[in-house]
PDB file of C-alpha atoms in Angstrom:
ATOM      1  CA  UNK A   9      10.333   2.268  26.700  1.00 91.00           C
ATOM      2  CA  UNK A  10      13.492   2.052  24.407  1.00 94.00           C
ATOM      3  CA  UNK A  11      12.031   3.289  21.438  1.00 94.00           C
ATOM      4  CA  UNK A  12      15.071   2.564  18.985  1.00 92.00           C
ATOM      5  CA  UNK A  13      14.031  -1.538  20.344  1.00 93.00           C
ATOM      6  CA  UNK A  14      10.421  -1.524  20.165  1.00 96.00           C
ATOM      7  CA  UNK A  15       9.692  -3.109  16.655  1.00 93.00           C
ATOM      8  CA  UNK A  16       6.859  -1.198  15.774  1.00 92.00           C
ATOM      9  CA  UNK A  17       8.274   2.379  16.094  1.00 95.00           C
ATOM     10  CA  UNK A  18      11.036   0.951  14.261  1.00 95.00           C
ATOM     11  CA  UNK A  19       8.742  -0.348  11.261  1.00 94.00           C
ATOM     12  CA  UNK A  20       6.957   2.797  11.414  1.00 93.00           C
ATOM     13  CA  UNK A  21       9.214   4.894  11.266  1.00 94.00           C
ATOM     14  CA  UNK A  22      11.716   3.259   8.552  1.00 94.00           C
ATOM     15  CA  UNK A  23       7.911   3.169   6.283  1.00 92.00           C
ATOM     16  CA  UNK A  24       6.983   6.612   6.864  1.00 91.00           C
ATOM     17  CA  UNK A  25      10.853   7.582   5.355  1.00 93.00           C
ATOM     18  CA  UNK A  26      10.725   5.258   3.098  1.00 92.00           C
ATOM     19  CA  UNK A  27       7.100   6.560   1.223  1.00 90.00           C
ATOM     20  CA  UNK A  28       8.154   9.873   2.208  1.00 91.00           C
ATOM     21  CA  UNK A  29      11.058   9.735  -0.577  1.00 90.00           C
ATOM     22  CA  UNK A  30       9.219   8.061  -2.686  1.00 88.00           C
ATOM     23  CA  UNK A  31       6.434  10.712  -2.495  1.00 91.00           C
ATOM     24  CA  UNK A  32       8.472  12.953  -3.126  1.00 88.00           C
ATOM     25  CA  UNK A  33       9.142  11.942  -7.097  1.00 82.00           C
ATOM     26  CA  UNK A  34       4.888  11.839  -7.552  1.00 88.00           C
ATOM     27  CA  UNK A  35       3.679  13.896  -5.659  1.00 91.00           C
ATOM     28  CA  UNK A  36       5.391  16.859  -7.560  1.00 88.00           C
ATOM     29  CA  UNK A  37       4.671  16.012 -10.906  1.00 90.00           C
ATOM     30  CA  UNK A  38       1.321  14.507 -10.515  1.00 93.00           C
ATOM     31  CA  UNK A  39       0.031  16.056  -7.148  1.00 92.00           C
ATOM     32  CA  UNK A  40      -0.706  12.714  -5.662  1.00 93.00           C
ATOM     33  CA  UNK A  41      -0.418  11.574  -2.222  1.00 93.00           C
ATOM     34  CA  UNK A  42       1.129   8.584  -0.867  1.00 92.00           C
ATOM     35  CA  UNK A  43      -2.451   7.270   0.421  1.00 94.00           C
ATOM     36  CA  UNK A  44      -3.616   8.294  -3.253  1.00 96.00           C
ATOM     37  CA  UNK A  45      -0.193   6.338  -4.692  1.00 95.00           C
ATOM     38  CA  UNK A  46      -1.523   3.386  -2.712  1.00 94.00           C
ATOM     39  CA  UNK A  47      -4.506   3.287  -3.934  1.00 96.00           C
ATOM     40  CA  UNK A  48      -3.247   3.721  -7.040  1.00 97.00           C
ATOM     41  CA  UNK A  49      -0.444   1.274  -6.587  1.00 96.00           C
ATOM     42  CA  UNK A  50      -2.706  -1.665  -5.584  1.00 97.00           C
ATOM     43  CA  UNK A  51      -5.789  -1.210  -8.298  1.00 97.00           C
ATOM     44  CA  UNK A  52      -3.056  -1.307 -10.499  1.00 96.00           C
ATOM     45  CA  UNK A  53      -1.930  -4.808  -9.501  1.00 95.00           C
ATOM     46  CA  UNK A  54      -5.404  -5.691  -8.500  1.00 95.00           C
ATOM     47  CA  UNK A  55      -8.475  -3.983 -10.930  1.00 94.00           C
ATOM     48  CA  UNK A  56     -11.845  -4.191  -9.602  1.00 92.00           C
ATOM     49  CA  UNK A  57     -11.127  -4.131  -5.510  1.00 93.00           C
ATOM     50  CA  UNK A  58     -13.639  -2.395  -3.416  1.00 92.00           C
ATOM     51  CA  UNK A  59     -12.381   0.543  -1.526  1.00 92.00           C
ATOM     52  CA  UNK A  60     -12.955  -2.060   1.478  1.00 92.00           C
ATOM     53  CA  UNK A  61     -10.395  -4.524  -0.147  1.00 94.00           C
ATOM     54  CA  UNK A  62      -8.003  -1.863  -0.683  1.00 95.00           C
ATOM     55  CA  UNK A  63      -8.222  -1.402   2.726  1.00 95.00           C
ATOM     56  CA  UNK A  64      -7.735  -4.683   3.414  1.00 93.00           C
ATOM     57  CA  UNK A  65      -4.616  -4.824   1.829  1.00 93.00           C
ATOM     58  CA  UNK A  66      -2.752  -2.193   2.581  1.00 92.00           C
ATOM     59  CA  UNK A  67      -3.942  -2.196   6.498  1.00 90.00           C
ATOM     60  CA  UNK A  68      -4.794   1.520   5.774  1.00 93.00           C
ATOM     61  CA  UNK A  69      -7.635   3.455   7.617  1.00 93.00           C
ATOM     62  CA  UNK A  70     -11.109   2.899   5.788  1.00 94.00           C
ATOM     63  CA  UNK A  71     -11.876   6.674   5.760  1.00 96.00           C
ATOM     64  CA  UNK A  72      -8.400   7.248   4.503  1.00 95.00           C
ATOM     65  CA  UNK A  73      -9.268   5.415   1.387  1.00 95.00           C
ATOM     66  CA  UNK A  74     -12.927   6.214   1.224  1.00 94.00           C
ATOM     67  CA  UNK A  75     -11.191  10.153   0.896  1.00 96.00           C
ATOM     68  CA  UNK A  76      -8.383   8.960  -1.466  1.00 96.00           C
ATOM     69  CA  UNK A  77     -10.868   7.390  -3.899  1.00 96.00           C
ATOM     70  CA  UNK A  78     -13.031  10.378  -4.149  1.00 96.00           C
ATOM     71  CA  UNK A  79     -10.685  12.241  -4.602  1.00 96.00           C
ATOM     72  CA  UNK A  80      -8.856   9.876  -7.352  1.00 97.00           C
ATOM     73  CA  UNK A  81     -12.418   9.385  -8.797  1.00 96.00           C
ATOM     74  CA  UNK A  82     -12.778  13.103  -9.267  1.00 96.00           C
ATOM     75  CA  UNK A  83      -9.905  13.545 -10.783  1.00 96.00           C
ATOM     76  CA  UNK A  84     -10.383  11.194 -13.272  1.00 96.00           C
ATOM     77  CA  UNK A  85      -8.040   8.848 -12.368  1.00 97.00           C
ATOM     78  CA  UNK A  86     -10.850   6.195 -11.104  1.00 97.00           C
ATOM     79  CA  UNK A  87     -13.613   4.618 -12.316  1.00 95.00           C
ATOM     80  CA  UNK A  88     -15.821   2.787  -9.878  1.00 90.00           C
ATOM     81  CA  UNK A  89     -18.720   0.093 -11.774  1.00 86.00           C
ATOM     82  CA  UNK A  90     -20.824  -2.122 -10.124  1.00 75.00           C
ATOM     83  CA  UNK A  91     -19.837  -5.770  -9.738  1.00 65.00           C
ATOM     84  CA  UNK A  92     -20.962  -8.543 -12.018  1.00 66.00           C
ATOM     85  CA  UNK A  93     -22.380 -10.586  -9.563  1.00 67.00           C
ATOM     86  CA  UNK A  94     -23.559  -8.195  -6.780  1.00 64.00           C
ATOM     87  CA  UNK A  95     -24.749  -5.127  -7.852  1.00 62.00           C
ATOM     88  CA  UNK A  96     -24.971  -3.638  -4.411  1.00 69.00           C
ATOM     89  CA  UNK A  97     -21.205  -3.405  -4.543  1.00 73.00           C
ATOM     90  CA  UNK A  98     -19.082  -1.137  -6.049  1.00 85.00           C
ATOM     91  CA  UNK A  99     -15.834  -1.893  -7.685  1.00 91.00           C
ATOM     92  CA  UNK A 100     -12.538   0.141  -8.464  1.00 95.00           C
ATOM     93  CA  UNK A 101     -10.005   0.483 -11.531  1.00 95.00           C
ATOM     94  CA  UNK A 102      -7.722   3.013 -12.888  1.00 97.00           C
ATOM     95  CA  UNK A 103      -9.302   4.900 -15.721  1.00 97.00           C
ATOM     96  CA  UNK A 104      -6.877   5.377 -18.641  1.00 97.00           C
ATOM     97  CA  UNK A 105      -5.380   8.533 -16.749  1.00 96.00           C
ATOM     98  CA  UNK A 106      -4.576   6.457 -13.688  1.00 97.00           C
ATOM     99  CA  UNK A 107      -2.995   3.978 -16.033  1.00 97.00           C
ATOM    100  CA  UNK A 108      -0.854   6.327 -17.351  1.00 97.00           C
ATOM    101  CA  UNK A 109      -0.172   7.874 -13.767  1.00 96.00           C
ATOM    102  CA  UNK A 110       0.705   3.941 -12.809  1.00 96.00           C
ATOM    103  CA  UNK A 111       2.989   3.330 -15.912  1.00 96.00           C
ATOM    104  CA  UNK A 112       5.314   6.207 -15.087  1.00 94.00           C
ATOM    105  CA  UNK A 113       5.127   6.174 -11.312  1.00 94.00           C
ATOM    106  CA  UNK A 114       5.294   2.319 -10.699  1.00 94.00           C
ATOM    107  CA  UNK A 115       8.912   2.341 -12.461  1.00 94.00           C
ATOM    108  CA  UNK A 116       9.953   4.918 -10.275  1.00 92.00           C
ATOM    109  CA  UNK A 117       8.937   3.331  -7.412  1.00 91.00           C
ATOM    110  CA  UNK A 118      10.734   0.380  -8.154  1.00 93.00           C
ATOM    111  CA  UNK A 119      14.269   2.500  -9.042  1.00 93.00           C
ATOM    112  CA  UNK A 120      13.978   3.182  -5.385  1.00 92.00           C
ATOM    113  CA  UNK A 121      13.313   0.139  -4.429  1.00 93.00           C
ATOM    114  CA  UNK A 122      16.114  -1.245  -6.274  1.00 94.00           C
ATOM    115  CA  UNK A 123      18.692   2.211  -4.930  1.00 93.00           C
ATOM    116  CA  UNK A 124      17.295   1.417  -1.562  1.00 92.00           C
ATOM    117  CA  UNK A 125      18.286  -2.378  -1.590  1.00 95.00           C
ATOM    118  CA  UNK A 126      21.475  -2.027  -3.670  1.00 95.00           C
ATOM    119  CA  UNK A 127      23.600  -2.140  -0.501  1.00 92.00           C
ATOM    120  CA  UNK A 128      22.153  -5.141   0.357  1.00 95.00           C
ATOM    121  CA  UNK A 129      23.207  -8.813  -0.648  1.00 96.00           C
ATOM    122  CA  UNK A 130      20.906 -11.068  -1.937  1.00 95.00           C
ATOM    123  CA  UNK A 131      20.933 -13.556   0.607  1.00 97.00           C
ATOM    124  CA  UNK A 132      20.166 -10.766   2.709  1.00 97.00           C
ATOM    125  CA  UNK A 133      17.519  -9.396   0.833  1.00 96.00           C
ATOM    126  CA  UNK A 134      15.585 -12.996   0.501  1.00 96.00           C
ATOM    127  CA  UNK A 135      16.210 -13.023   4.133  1.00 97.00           C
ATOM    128  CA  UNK A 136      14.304  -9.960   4.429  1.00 96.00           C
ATOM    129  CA  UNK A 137      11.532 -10.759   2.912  1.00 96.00           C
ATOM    130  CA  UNK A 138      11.102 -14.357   4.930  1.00 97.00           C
ATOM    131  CA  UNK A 139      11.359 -12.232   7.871  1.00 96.00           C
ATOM    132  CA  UNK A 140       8.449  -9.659   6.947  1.00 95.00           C
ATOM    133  CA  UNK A 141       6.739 -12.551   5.671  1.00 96.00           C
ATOM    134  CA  UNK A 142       6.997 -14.283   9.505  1.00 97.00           C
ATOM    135  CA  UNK A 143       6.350 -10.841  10.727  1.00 95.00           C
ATOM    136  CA  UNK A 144       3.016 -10.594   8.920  1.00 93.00           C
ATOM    137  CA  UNK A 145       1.901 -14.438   9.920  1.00 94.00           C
ATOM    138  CA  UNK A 146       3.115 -13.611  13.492  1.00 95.00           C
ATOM    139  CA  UNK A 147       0.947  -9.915  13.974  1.00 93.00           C
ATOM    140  CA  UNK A 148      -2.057 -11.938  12.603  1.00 91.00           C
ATOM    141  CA  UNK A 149      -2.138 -14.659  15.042  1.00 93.00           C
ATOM    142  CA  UNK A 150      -0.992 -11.998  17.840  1.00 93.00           C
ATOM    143  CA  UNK A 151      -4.144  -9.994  16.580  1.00 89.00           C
ATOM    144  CA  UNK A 152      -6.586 -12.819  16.906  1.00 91.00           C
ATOM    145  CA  UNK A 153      -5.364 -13.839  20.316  1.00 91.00           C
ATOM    146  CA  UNK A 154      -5.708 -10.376  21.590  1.00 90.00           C
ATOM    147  CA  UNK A 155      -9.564 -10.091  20.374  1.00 88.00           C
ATOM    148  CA  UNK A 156     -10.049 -13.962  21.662  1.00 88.00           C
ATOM    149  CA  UNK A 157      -8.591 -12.397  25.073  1.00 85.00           C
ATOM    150  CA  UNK A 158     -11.219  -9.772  24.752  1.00 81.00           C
ATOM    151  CA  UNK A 159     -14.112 -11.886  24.823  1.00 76.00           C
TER     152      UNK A 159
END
């Protein structure tokens, strides 16, 4: 197997660089790790997710978010309340702390972002994004025909 062809290595391995540099900015100064960042990063965006929905969206382990949001909960940078309409289930925000954690991190974050993509032209860059976006569609309907095959 040629690893330096075989897309997912590839995406894996640019991802893990990527958030490791990135990391390396929070998890200094606020003692955060990247799956806590995530977290973090996506109740920010999206207040009052279930730890399953985080999940969901960033296609991260369950029990790697289960631990993350204890242990963003118990720091105080969490608050979990029940939802409105189903009390059975529990949803997720930043408490102030984790607000203030988001304000100065998610700026960061985005410096990169914006360091990392500097040496790339725009056309480039919005054809970057169609192609993750294709990427994404295509994994989905790859990932459905392999659990149809399984039946």
């Amino acid at each position: 197997m040629d690893l330096d062809h075989f897309l997912p290595y590839r995406l894996s391995v640019l991802s893990n660089r990527v958030s490791s540099a990135i990391a390396r900015v929070y998890s200094e100064r606020y003692a955060l790790s990247v799956t806590e960042w995530r977290v973090m990063a996506v109740l920010g965006r999206f207040p009052g997710l279930s730890a399953n929905e985080v999940a969901q969206r960033t296609a991260m382990d369950k029990v790697a978010v289960s631990r993350a949001v204890a242990r963003l909960t118990e720091a105080g940078r969490l608050e979990r309340d029940t939802h409105d309409d189903d009390r059975r289930r529990s949803v997720l925000r930043l408490s102030p702390d984790g607000y203030k954690i988001y304000d100065e991190v998610a700026p960061m974050a985005l410096a990169f972002e914006q360091r990392l993509l500097a040496g790339i032209e725009s056309a480039e860059r919005d054809a970057l994004f169609r192609l993750l976006d294709r990427l994404d569609e295509l994994e989905m309907q790859a990932e459905a025909e392999m659990a149809a095959d399984k039946r």
